[in-house]
């Protein structure tokens, strides 16, 4: 191969190209001896040094801690590459493509000692005038999924299971459900194989024969059982190759093109793509910002859920390219962004709502004031995310089927996973055939969905929770790459009624903008409509102040404080909640004029928990609530 070496392009880290030159820019000190290693793409990993070309990088091609070289005449389609720094093989963490992990959990790759290589990806993609949807936060309904587990157990054709293409096949289902924003657990390249550490026994006091016997046993086991020496990291939280989409999530062709096609289709359905990124404490914060910029510009990503230690979320929030990209993090510096309201794009994403809701539902020292504050939490600049179940913890179905975690399958003696779940099982741990227990569990699931959908902030559903997917009580399924950790679509087919309830509640939220107002509630009638924007009611109307020991409350949203799509005022919405184990009376506030109350939702009614056509309620001063139930009324 004929080629010419020139000084590179320091402005762009990673690999880039012009018409006849490929530029390699990577981190290295000037004092280090560096080279580019080119592997023939057709040689295969088992012969990774066959035909290897080593191109030294001149010492003077250095600015700061960046080395950069251009290779004119490089036939890049015929090669893969790595770097060599002071004689050590170094993988390019800025590579747009990773070669060697195309097969999910391929233990042969580790046992054979194959080294992953960086690949060239300059494939062009037609975005077809794609635009960012920029869905207002008051219209958002989030849905979190893992690409692999989402479609492995049905939900896609066999060739597409566990891939971006498989997720694309489910977009019509998600659209019909009412989802607006898809949150993906890591889709960038990561090592899914975790090598198990073997703890060797102390043989100091052993006899020579015993030592010899142990050595023979270990050698025999190592030779015959190499493939079982790994655990699978299904979720991808940990160091990653952040510029490359995960190759094993691709059904065919280039991973980058399949992921871009998925995001383009998400946008065509007027939905958003939000990606989780986990950065550990060793991550260079400047590079972290650059990574997010890259995914916005190259993949048209709409937002990021930022996880990990030492995140510079403030720098990310201030970045001009990311100014209209939604950023989700556990907290932000509120003083820093007090004036940024042109396009609110920051979201506080933590477990505050989860614990407030779970404790009340499970009757585990819950606080009614805490729950009510979480239901109305809102900020002019910051949004919030509300959820009761996520990947870290029980599924929604397991939350009301198990009081203890059951993570023995993870191989850590049930020590992993959260011990504080605030769950309730209805009187029996795990699966049950008793009608009373099953009805209790279904009612509690309906209660949970109502709380999430009627909270003022952005609701989030974990994949499969909308139809009762179970993980058999495992609340930390990070390593369960089988039916325990996969979404079971057969459950959806067997019991579609709960999914219909979730669909109804999402649509109800969308029809009534007063529930999800982007403005904080003032708890007073500041526009003089004759009713506060938000008020609380006990056995008597208008005179209740929630206290720590209260178990029932009525919440009245004044519809005049919100306008629908046609500009008309919304209906009044009354949410009556009873967490007692006995029936409870609550006030039914009187409506002005000829307006009446109509029943829309009653979670205690197993046969008819929601009404497509709300039914008129008798004129009474109070409403009777069944134990541990929620009723939703519409005033019109």
Coordinates of C-alpha atoms in Angstrom, one line a residue:
X1 CA 0.0 0.0 0.0
X2 CA 1.4 3.4 -1.0
X3 CA 0.6 6.2 1.4
X4 CA 2.0 9.6 2.6
X5 CA 2.2 10.8 6.3
X6 CA 1.3 14.4 7.1
X7 CA 0.5 16.3 10.3
X8 CA -3.1 15.7 11.3
X9 CA -6.2 17.7 12.5
X10 CA -6.0 18.5 16.2
X11 CA -9.5 20.1 16.3
X12 CA -11.3 16.8 16.0
X13 CA -10.4 13.9 18.3
X14 CA -10.9 10.4 16.9
X15 CA -10.8 9.5 13.2
X16 CA -12.0 11.8 10.4
X17 CA -11.4 12.0 6.7
X18 CA -11.3 14.3 3.7
X19 CA -11.4 13.1 0.1
X20 CA -7.9 11.4 0.1
X21 CA -6.7 11.6 3.7
X22 CA -7.7 9.9 6.9
X23 CA -6.8 11.7 10.2
X24 CA -6.0 10.0 13.5
X25 CA -6.1 12.1 16.6
X26 CA -5.7 10.6 20.0
X27 CA -4.5 11.3 23.5
X28 CA -0.8 10.9 24.2
X29 CA 2.1 12.8 25.6
X30 CA 4.9 14.1 23.3
X31 CA 7.5 12.0 25.2
X32 CA 5.7 8.8 24.3
X33 CA 6.5 6.7 21.2
X34 CA 3.3 6.1 19.2
X35 CA 2.2 4.2 16.2
X36 CA -1.0 3.3 14.2
X37 CA -1.6 -0.4 13.8
X38 CA -3.6 -1.3 10.7
X39 CA -5.1 -4.8 10.4
X40 CA -6.5 -6.2 7.1
X41 CA -10.2 -6.3 7.6
X42 CA -10.5 -9.7 5.8
X43 CA -7.8 -11.4 8.0
X44 CA -10.3 -12.2 10.8
X45 CA -9.7 -11.9 14.6
X46 CA -8.0 -15.2 14.9
X47 CA -5.2 -14.0 12.6
X48 CA -5.1 -10.5 13.9
X49 CA -1.4 -9.9 13.3
X50 CA -1.4 -11.3 9.7
X51 CA -0.6 -8.5 7.3
X52 CA -0.3 -6.0 10.2
X53 CA 1.0 -2.6 9.1
X54 CA 2.7 -0.4 11.7
X55 CA 2.9 3.3 11.0
X56 CA 5.0 5.4 13.5
X57 CA 3.6 8.8 14.5
X58 CA 6.4 11.5 14.3
X59 CA 7.2 12.9 17.7
X60 CA 6.7 16.5 16.5
X61 CA 3.0 15.8 15.5
X62 CA 1.8 16.9 19.0
X63 CA -0.1 19.8 20.5
X64 CA -0.7 19.6 24.2
X65 CA -1.6 16.0 25.0
X66 CA -2.9 15.3 21.6
X67 CA -1.1 13.4 18.8
X68 CA -2.5 13.7 15.3
X69 CA -1.4 12.3 12.0
X70 CA -2.9 12.2 8.5
X71 CA -2.4 9.2 6.1
X72 CA -2.9 10.2 2.5
X73 CA -3.9 7.3 0.2
X74 CA -5.1 5.0 3.0
X75 CA -7.7 2.5 1.6
X76 CA -9.6 2.6 4.9
X77 CA -12.4 0.2 3.8
X78 CA -9.8 -2.6 3.8
X79 CA -8.5 -2.1 7.4
X80 CA -9.3 -1.9 11.1
X81 CA -7.0 -0.2 13.5
X82 CA -5.6 0.2 17.0
X83 CA -2.9 2.4 18.5
X84 CA 0.4 1.5 20.1
X85 CA 1.8 3.8 22.9
X86 CA 5.2 3.0 24.3
X87 CA 4.8 -0.6 23.1
X88 CA 1.4 -1.1 24.6
X89 CA -1.7 -1.8 22.5
X90 CA -4.3 0.9 23.0
X91 CA -7.9 0.9 21.8
X92 CA -9.3 4.1 20.4
X93 CA -12.0 5.2 22.9
X94 CA -13.2 7.7 20.2
X95 CA -13.8 5.0 17.6
X96 CA -17.1 5.2 15.8
X97 CA -17.2 1.5 15.3
X98 CA -16.0 -1.5 17.5
X99 CA -14.9 -4.7 15.7
X100 CA -15.0 -7.9 17.7
X101 CA -18.2 -7.6 19.7
X102 CA -20.7 -8.2 16.9
X103 CA -22.0 -11.4 18.7
X104 CA -23.6 -10.8 22.1
X105 CA -21.9 -12.5 25.0
X106 CA -19.4 -14.3 22.8
X107 CA -17.3 -16.2 25.4
X108 CA -15.1 -17.7 22.6
X109 CA -13.8 -14.2 22.0
X110 CA -12.4 -14.0 25.6
X111 CA -11.1 -17.5 25.8
X112 CA -9.2 -17.1 22.5
X113 CA -7.7 -13.9 23.6
X114 CA -9.0 -11.9 20.6
X115 CA -8.4 -8.2 20.9
X116 CA -11.2 -5.8 19.9
X117 CA -10.3 -3.4 17.2
X118 CA -11.5 0.0 16.1
X119 CA -13.3 0.2 12.7
X120 CA -13.9 3.0 10.2
X121 CA -17.4 4.2 9.9
X122 CA -17.9 6.9 7.3
X123 CA -21.3 5.6 6.1
X124 CA -23.7 8.3 4.9
X125 CA -27.2 8.4 6.1
X126 CA -30.2 10.2 4.6
X127 CA -32.1 11.9 7.4
X128 CA -34.9 12.9 5.1
X129 CA -35.2 16.4 6.5
X130 CA -35.5 15.0 10.1
X131 CA -36.1 17.6 12.8
X132 CA -36.1 17.4 16.6
X133 CA -39.7 17.1 17.9
X134 CA -39.0 19.2 21.0
X135 CA -42.1 18.0 22.8
X136 CA -43.1 20.3 25.6
X137 CA -42.6 18.8 29.0
X138 CA -46.3 19.1 29.9
X139 CA -47.0 16.7 27.0
X140 CA -44.3 14.2 27.7
X141 CA -44.9 10.6 28.7
X142 CA -41.6 8.7 29.1
X143 CA -41.0 4.9 28.5
X144 CA -37.7 3.3 29.6
X145 CA -36.4 0.2 27.9
X146 CA -33.3 -1.9 27.4
X147 CA -32.8 -2.7 23.7
X148 CA -31.9 -6.3 24.2
X149 CA -34.4 -7.4 26.9
X150 CA -37.3 -5.4 25.3
X151 CA -37.8 -7.8 22.4
X152 CA -35.9 -11.0 23.2
X153 CA -38.9 -12.8 24.6
X154 CA -41.3 -12.1 21.7
X155 CA -42.3 -8.7 20.5
X156 CA -40.2 -9.0 17.3
X157 CA -39.3 -11.5 14.6
X158 CA -36.5 -13.9 15.5
X159 CA -33.8 -12.1 13.4
X160 CA -34.7 -8.8 15.0
X161 CA -34.9 -9.8 18.6
X162 CA -32.7 -7.8 20.9
X163 CA -31.8 -5.2 18.2
X164 CA -32.5 -1.7 17.2
X165 CA -34.7 -3.1 14.3
X166 CA -36.7 -5.0 16.9
X167 CA -37.5 -1.8 18.8
X168 CA -38.5 -0.2 15.6
X169 CA -41.1 -2.9 15.0
X170 CA -42.7 -2.0 18.4
X171 CA -43.0 1.8 17.7
X172 CA -46.7 1.5 16.5
X173 CA -47.5 -0.2 19.9
X174 CA -45.7 2.5 21.8
X175 CA -47.4 5.2 19.8
X176 CA -50.8 3.7 20.5
X177 CA -50.0 3.4 24.2
X178 CA -49.4 7.2 24.3
X179 CA -45.7 7.3 24.8
X180 CA -43.9 10.5 23.6
X181 CA -40.3 10.0 24.8
X182 CA -38.3 6.7 24.7
X183 CA -35.5 6.4 27.2
X184 CA -32.9 3.8 26.2
X185 CA -30.5 2.2 28.7
X186 CA -26.9 2.4 27.2
X187 CA -26.8 1.8 23.5
X188 CA -23.2 2.7 23.1
X189 CA -20.6 0.0 22.9
X190 CA -19.7 -1.7 26.2
X191 CA -18.2 -5.0 27.3
X192 CA -21.1 -7.2 28.4
X193 CA -18.9 -10.1 29.6
X194 CA -17.7 -9.8 33.2
X195 CA -14.9 -12.3 34.1
X196 CA -15.7 -14.0 37.4
X197 CA -13.0 -13.8 40.0
X198 CA -12.1 -17.2 41.4
X199 CA -11.3 -17.2 45.1
X200 CA -8.6 -19.8 45.7
X201 CA -8.5 -21.7 49.0
X202 CA -5.6 -21.3 51.5
X203 CA -3.5 -24.4 50.9
X204 CA -0.7 -23.6 53.4
X205 CA -1.6 -26.5 55.7
X206 CA -2.6 -28.9 53.0
X207 CA -0.7 -32.1 52.3
X208 CA 1.3 -32.5 49.1
X209 CA -1.2 -35.0 47.8
X210 CA -4.1 -32.6 48.5
X211 CA -2.3 -29.8 46.7
X212 CA -1.6 -32.0 43.7
X213 CA -5.2 -33.1 43.6
X214 CA -6.5 -29.5 43.7
X215 CA -4.1 -28.5 40.9
X216 CA -5.4 -31.4 38.7
X217 CA -9.0 -30.4 39.4
X218 CA -8.4 -26.7 38.6
X219 CA -6.6 -27.5 35.3
X220 CA -9.4 -29.9 34.3
X221 CA -12.1 -27.4 35.1
X222 CA -10.3 -24.5 33.4
X223 CA -9.9 -26.6 30.2
X224 CA -13.5 -27.9 30.1
X225 CA -15.5 -24.9 31.4
X226 CA -14.0 -21.8 30.0
X227 CA -17.3 -20.5 28.7
X228 CA -18.9 -20.4 32.1
X229 CA -16.3 -18.2 33.6
X230 CA -18.2 -15.0 32.7
X231 CA -21.2 -13.2 34.0
X232 CA -23.2 -11.0 31.7
X233 CA -23.7 -7.3 32.1
X234 CA -27.0 -6.7 30.4
X235 CA -27.4 -3.0 31.2
X236 CA -24.1 -1.5 30.3
X237 CA -23.5 0.7 33.3
X238 CA -19.7 1.1 33.4
X239 CA -16.9 2.3 31.2
X240 CA -17.9 2.3 27.5
X241 CA -16.7 3.2 24.0
X242 CA -19.0 6.2 23.9
X243 CA -18.8 7.1 20.2
X244 CA -19.8 3.7 18.8
X245 CA -23.3 2.2 18.9
X246 CA -23.4 -1.4 20.3
X247 CA -22.6 -3.8 17.4
X248 CA -24.6 -6.7 18.9
X249 CA -27.7 -4.5 19.0
X250 CA -27.6 -4.5 15.2
X251 CA -29.7 -7.1 13.2
X252 CA -27.7 -6.6 10.0
X253 CA -25.3 -4.2 8.3
X254 CA -23.8 -1.2 10.0
X255 CA -24.9 -0.5 13.6
X256 CA -24.8 3.2 13.1
X257 CA -27.2 3.1 10.2
X258 CA -29.6 0.9 12.0
X259 CA -29.7 3.1 15.0
X260 CA -30.1 6.2 12.9
X261 CA -33.0 4.6 11.1
X262 CA -34.6 3.8 14.4
X263 CA -34.2 7.4 15.6
X264 CA -35.5 8.8 12.3
X265 CA -38.6 6.6 12.7
X266 CA -39.0 7.7 16.3
X267 CA -39.1 11.3 15.1
X268 CA -41.5 10.5 12.3
X269 CA -43.9 9.2 15.0
X270 CA -43.5 12.5 16.8
X271 CA -41.6 10.8 19.7
X272 CA -38.2 11.6 21.2
X273 CA -35.1 9.5 21.7
X274 CA -33.4 9.9 25.1
X275 CA -30.2 8.0 25.8
X276 CA -28.7 7.0 29.2
X277 CA -25.0 7.8 29.5
X278 CA -23.0 6.5 32.5
X279 CA -19.7 8.3 33.1
X280 CA -17.4 7.1 36.0
X281 CA -15.1 9.3 38.1
X282 CA -12.2 8.8 35.7
X283 CA -14.1 10.4 32.8
X284 CA -12.6 13.6 31.4
X285 CA -15.4 16.1 31.8
X286 CA -14.5 18.1 28.6
X287 CA -14.7 14.9 26.7
X288 CA -18.0 14.0 28.3
X289 CA -19.5 17.2 26.9
X290 CA -18.0 16.5 23.5
X291 CA -19.6 13.0 23.5
X292 CA -23.0 14.4 24.1
X293 CA -22.5 17.0 21.3
X294 CA -21.5 14.2 19.0
X295 CA -24.6 12.2 19.6
X296 CA -26.8 15.2 19.1
X297 CA -25.2 16.2 15.8
X298 CA -24.5 12.7 14.4
X299 CA -27.5 10.7 15.7
X300 CA -30.1 13.5 16.3
X301 CA -30.6 12.4 19.9
X302 CA -33.2 14.5 21.8
X303 CA -31.9 14.1 25.3
X304 CA -29.6 12.4 27.8
X305 CA -30.1 10.8 31.2
X306 CA -26.8 11.5 32.9
X307 CA -25.5 8.9 35.4
X308 CA -22.3 8.2 37.3
X309 CA -19.8 9.9 39.5
X310 CA -18.4 13.5 39.3
X311 CA -20.7 14.6 36.5
X312 CA -20.2 18.1 35.3
X313 CA -24.0 18.5 34.6
X314 CA -23.7 22.3 35.0
X315 CA -21.2 22.5 32.2
X316 CA -23.4 20.3 30.0
X317 CA -26.4 22.4 30.7
X318 CA -24.6 25.6 29.7
X319 CA -23.2 24.2 26.5
X320 CA -24.7 26.1 23.5
X321 CA -25.0 23.0 21.3
X322 CA -26.9 21.2 24.1
X323 CA -29.1 24.2 24.9
X324 CA -32.2 22.6 23.4
X325 CA -31.3 19.1 24.3
X326 CA -33.2 17.6 27.3
X327 CA -30.8 16.8 30.1
X328 CA -31.9 14.5 33.0
X329 CA -29.8 14.3 36.2
X330 CA -30.2 13.7 39.9
X331 CA -29.8 17.4 40.6
X332 CA -28.8 20.7 39.1
X333 CA -27.6 24.0 40.5
X334 CA -30.9 25.9 40.5
X335 CA -29.3 29.3 41.1
X336 CA -27.2 29.0 38.0
X337 CA -30.2 28.6 35.6
X338 CA -32.8 30.7 37.3
X339 CA -33.2 32.9 34.2
X340 CA -33.2 30.3 31.4
X341 CA -36.8 29.8 30.5
X342 CA -36.9 30.2 26.7
X343 CA -36.8 26.5 26.3
X344 CA -36.8 24.6 29.6
X345 CA -34.6 21.5 29.0
X346 CA -33.4 20.5 32.5
X347 CA -35.1 17.7 34.4
X348 CA -34.5 16.4 37.9
X349 CA -34.6 12.6 37.8
X350 CA -34.5 10.9 41.2
X351 CA -36.4 8.6 43.5
X352 CA -38.2 11.2 45.6
X353 CA -41.6 10.5 44.0
X354 CA -41.0 6.8 44.1
X355 CA -40.5 6.5 47.8
X356 CA -43.3 9.0 48.7
X357 CA -45.8 7.0 46.6
X358 CA -44.6 3.5 47.6
X359 CA -44.7 4.2 51.3
X360 CA -48.3 5.4 51.1
X361 CA -49.4 2.5 48.9
X362 CA -47.7 -0.1 51.2
X363 CA -48.9 1.7 54.4
X364 CA -45.2 1.8 55.5
X365 CA -45.0 5.0 57.5
X366 CA -46.0 7.1 54.6
X367 CA -46.5 10.8 54.8
X368 CA -49.5 12.4 53.1
X369 CA -47.8 15.9 53.0
X370 CA -44.8 14.3 51.3
X371 CA -46.9 12.6 48.7
X372 CA -48.9 15.7 47.9
X373 CA -45.8 17.8 47.6
X374 CA -44.4 15.2 45.1
X375 CA -47.6 15.1 43.1
X376 CA -47.4 18.9 42.6
X377 CA -43.7 19.4 42.3
X378 CA -42.9 21.7 39.4
X379 CA -40.5 24.5 38.6
X380 CA -40.6 27.2 36.0
X381 CA -37.1 26.2 34.7
X382 CA -36.7 22.6 36.0
X383 CA -38.9 19.7 35.1
X384 CA -39.2 16.5 37.2
X385 CA -39.6 12.8 36.4
X386 CA -42.1 10.8 38.3
X387 CA -42.0 7.0 38.4
X388 CA -42.8 4.2 40.9
X389 CA -40.9 1.3 39.2
X390 CA -37.7 1.3 37.2
X391 CA -34.8 -1.0 36.3
X392 CA -33.2 -0.5 39.7
X393 CA -35.8 -2.3 41.8
X394 CA -39.0 -4.3 41.5
X395 CA -41.2 -4.2 38.4
X396 CA -44.6 -2.7 39.1
X397 CA -46.2 -6.2 39.3
X398 CA -43.5 -7.5 41.6
X399 CA -43.9 -4.4 43.8
X400 CA -47.2 -5.8 44.9
X401 CA -46.3 -9.5 44.8
X402 CA -43.1 -9.6 46.9
X403 CA -42.1 -8.1 50.2
X404 CA -38.5 -9.3 50.0
X405 CA -36.1 -9.3 47.1
X406 CA -35.2 -12.7 45.5
X407 CA -31.9 -12.1 43.8
X408 CA -30.3 -15.5 44.5
X409 CA -30.1 -16.1 40.7
X410 CA -27.6 -13.3 40.5
X411 CA -25.0 -15.4 42.3
X412 CA -24.3 -12.9 45.2
X413 CA -26.2 -14.7 48.0
X414 CA -29.1 -12.2 47.6
X415 CA -26.8 -9.4 49.0
X416 CA -27.2 -7.3 45.9
X417 CA -30.1 -5.0 45.0
X418 CA -32.0 -2.6 47.1
X419 CA -33.2 -3.8 50.5
X420 CA -35.7 -0.9 51.0
X421 CA -38.4 -1.5 48.5
X422 CA -41.5 -0.5 50.5
X423 CA -43.4 -3.2 48.7
X424 CA -46.5 -5.3 49.7
X425 CA -47.6 -8.7 48.6
X426 CA -51.2 -8.8 49.8
X427 CA -50.6 -11.7 52.2
X428 CA -48.6 -14.2 50.2
X429 CA -45.0 -14.0 48.8
X430 CA -44.8 -14.5 45.1
X431 CA -47.3 -16.0 42.7
X432 CA -50.8 -16.7 44.1
X433 CA -54.1 -18.2 42.8
X434 CA -56.2 -16.7 45.6
X435 CA -58.8 -14.3 44.1
X436 CA -58.6 -11.8 46.9
X437 CA -54.8 -11.5 46.8
X438 CA -54.9 -11.2 43.0
X439 CA -57.5 -8.5 43.1
X440 CA -55.6 -6.6 45.8
X441 CA -52.5 -6.7 43.6
X442 CA -54.3 -5.5 40.5
X443 CA -55.9 -2.7 42.4
X444 CA -52.6 -1.5 43.8
X445 CA -51.1 -1.5 40.3
X446 CA -54.0 0.6 39.2
X447 CA -53.4 3.0 42.1
X448 CA -49.8 3.3 41.2
X449 CA -50.5 4.1 37.6
X450 CA -53.1 6.8 38.6
X451 CA -50.5 8.4 40.9
X452 CA -47.8 8.5 38.2
X453 CA -50.2 9.8 35.5
X454 CA -51.9 12.4 37.7
X455 CA -48.7 13.9 39.1
X456 CA -47.9 17.3 37.7
X457 CA -44.4 16.3 36.5
X458 CA -43.3 14.0 33.6
X459 CA -44.6 10.4 34.1
X460 CA -42.3 7.5 33.3
X461 CA -43.2 3.8 32.7
X462 CA -40.7 1.0 32.7
X463 CA -41.0 -1.4 29.8
X464 CA -43.5 -4.1 30.5
X465 CA -45.0 -2.5 33.5
X466 CA -48.0 -1.4 31.4
X467 CA -49.1 -5.0 31.3
X468 CA -47.7 -6.5 34.5
X469 CA -44.3 -8.0 33.5
X470 CA -42.6 -9.8 36.3
X471 CA -39.0 -10.6 37.2
X472 CA -39.9 -13.2 39.8
X473 CA -39.0 -10.9 42.6
X474 CA -35.5 -10.1 41.3
X475 CA -35.0 -6.4 41.9
X476 CA -31.5 -6.2 40.3
X477 CA -31.7 -8.0 36.9
X478 CA -28.5 -6.6 35.5
X479 CA -27.1 -10.0 34.8
X480 CA -30.3 -12.0 33.9
X481 CA -30.0 -12.4 30.1
X482 CA -32.9 -14.8 29.9
X483 CA -36.7 -14.9 30.6
X484 CA -36.2 -13.5 34.1
X485 CA -34.7 -10.3 32.8
X486 CA -36.6 -10.1 29.5
X487 CA -39.9 -8.4 28.9
X488 CA -42.5 -11.2 28.6
X489 CA -44.9 -10.2 25.8
X490 CA -47.1 -13.2 26.4
X491 CA -48.4 -11.5 29.6
X492 CA -49.7 -8.6 27.4
X493 CA -51.6 -11.1 25.2
X494 CA -53.0 -13.0 28.1
X495 CA -54.3 -10.0 30.1
X496 CA -54.8 -6.9 27.9
X497 CA -57.1 -5.2 30.4
X498 CA -54.3 -3.6 32.5
X499 CA -52.6 -2.2 29.4
X500 CA -55.9 -0.7 28.4
X501 CA -56.1 1.0 31.8
X502 CA -52.7 2.4 31.4
X503 CA -53.5 3.6 27.9
X504 CA -56.7 5.3 29.3
X505 CA -54.8 7.1 32.0
X506 CA -52.2 8.4 29.6
X507 CA -55.0 9.7 27.3
X508 CA -56.8 11.2 30.3
X509 CA -53.7 13.1 31.3
X510 CA -53.3 14.4 27.7
X511 CA -57.0 15.5 27.6
X512 CA -56.7 17.5 30.8
X513 CA -53.8 19.9 30.8
X514 CA -54.6 21.3 34.2
X515 CA -53.1 18.1 35.7
X516 CA -49.7 18.6 34.0
X517 CA -49.4 22.4 34.0
X518 CA -45.7 23.4 33.5
X519 CA -46.2 26.2 36.1
X520 CA -46.0 25.6 39.8
X521 CA -49.4 25.6 41.6
X522 CA -49.9 28.7 43.8
X523 CA -52.7 27.1 46.0
X524 CA -54.7 30.2 45.7
X525 CA -57.2 31.9 43.3
X526 CA -54.7 34.4 41.8
X527 CA -56.7 34.8 38.6
X528 CA -60.0 35.2 40.5
X529 CA -61.8 32.3 38.9
X530 CA -63.6 31.6 42.1
X531 CA -61.5 28.6 43.0
X532 CA -57.8 28.0 43.8
X533 CA -55.7 26.4 41.1
X534 CA -55.1 23.5 43.5
X535 CA -56.9 22.7 46.8
X536 CA -57.1 19.9 49.3
X537 CA -60.3 18.5 51.0
X538 CA -61.1 16.1 53.8
X539 CA -64.4 15.0 55.2
X540 CA -65.4 18.6 54.8
X541 CA -64.7 20.8 51.8
X542 CA -62.1 23.6 51.7
X543 CA -60.9 23.4 55.3
X544 CA -58.3 20.6 55.4
X545 CA -54.6 20.9 56.0
X546 CA -52.8 17.6 55.3
X547 CA -51.0 16.1 58.3
X548 CA -48.5 13.2 58.8
X549 CA -51.1 10.8 60.0
X550 CA -53.7 11.5 57.3
X551 CA -54.7 8.5 55.1
X552 CA -57.3 10.1 52.9
X553 CA -57.5 13.3 50.9
X554 CA -59.3 14.9 48.0
X555 CA -57.3 17.0 45.5
X556 CA -59.2 19.5 43.3
X557 CA -57.6 20.9 40.2
X558 CA -59.4 24.0 38.9
X559 CA -59.8 23.6 35.2
X560 CA -60.0 27.4 34.5
X561 CA -56.3 27.6 35.1
X562 CA -55.5 25.6 32.0
X563 CA -56.5 25.9 28.4
X564 CA -57.1 23.0 26.0
X565 CA -55.9 22.8 22.4
X566 CA -59.0 24.8 21.3
X567 CA -58.4 27.6 23.8
X568 CA -61.3 26.7 26.1
X569 CA -60.9 26.1 29.8
X570 CA -60.3 22.6 31.0
X571 CA -62.7 20.7 33.2
X572 CA -62.3 20.5 37.0
X573 CA -60.6 17.3 38.1
X574 CA -61.2 15.8 41.6
X575 CA -58.9 13.1 42.8
X576 CA -60.1 11.3 45.9
X577 CA -57.5 9.0 47.5
X578 CA -58.0 6.6 50.4
X579 CA -55.1 4.6 51.9
X580 CA -57.0 3.4 54.9
X581 CA -57.8 -0.4 55.1
X582 CA -61.5 0.6 55.7
X583 CA -64.0 2.7 53.8
X584 CA -63.6 6.5 54.1
X585 CA -65.8 9.5 53.4
X586 CA -64.4 12.5 51.6
X587 CA -66.0 15.8 50.8
X588 CA -67.4 16.4 47.3
X589 CA -66.9 20.1 46.6
X590 CA -69.9 21.9 45.1
X591 CA -69.5 23.0 41.5
X592 CA -70.7 26.4 40.3
X593 CA -73.7 26.8 38.0
X594 CA -75.2 23.8 36.4
X595 CA -72.0 21.8 36.3
X596 CA -72.0 18.3 37.7
X597 CA -69.5 15.6 38.8
X598 CA -68.9 12.6 36.5
X599 CA -67.1 9.4 37.5
X600 CA -64.1 8.6 35.3
X601 CA -61.9 6.2 37.3
X602 CA -62.5 4.0 40.3
X603 CA -59.5 1.7 41.0
X604 CA -61.6 -0.5 43.4
X605 CA -63.9 -1.6 40.6
X606 CA -62.2 -4.6 39.2
X607 CA -64.7 -5.1 36.3
X608 CA -64.9 -1.4 35.2
X609 CA -62.0 0.6 36.7
X610 CA -62.4 3.3 34.1
X611 CA -65.2 4.7 32.0
X612 CA -64.7 5.8 28.4
X613 CA -67.9 7.8 28.8
X614 CA -67.9 9.2 32.3
X615 CA -71.0 8.6 34.4
X616 CA -72.9 11.3 36.3
X617 CA -72.5 11.2 40.1
X618 CA -75.4 11.8 42.5
X619 CA -75.5 15.2 44.1
X620 CA -74.1 14.6 47.6
X621 CA -71.8 16.4 50.0
X622 CA -69.5 13.4 50.3
X623 CA -68.2 10.5 48.4
X624 CA -67.6 7.1 49.9
X625 CA -64.2 5.5 49.0
X626 CA -63.4 1.8 49.2
X627 CA -60.3 0.8 51.2
X628 CA -57.0 1.5 49.5
X629 CA -58.5 3.0 46.3
X630 CA -58.5 6.1 44.2
X631 CA -61.5 7.8 42.5
X632 CA -61.2 10.4 39.7
X633 CA -64.1 12.7 38.9
X634 CA -64.6 15.2 36.2
X635 CA -66.5 18.4 36.9
X636 CA -68.2 19.9 33.8

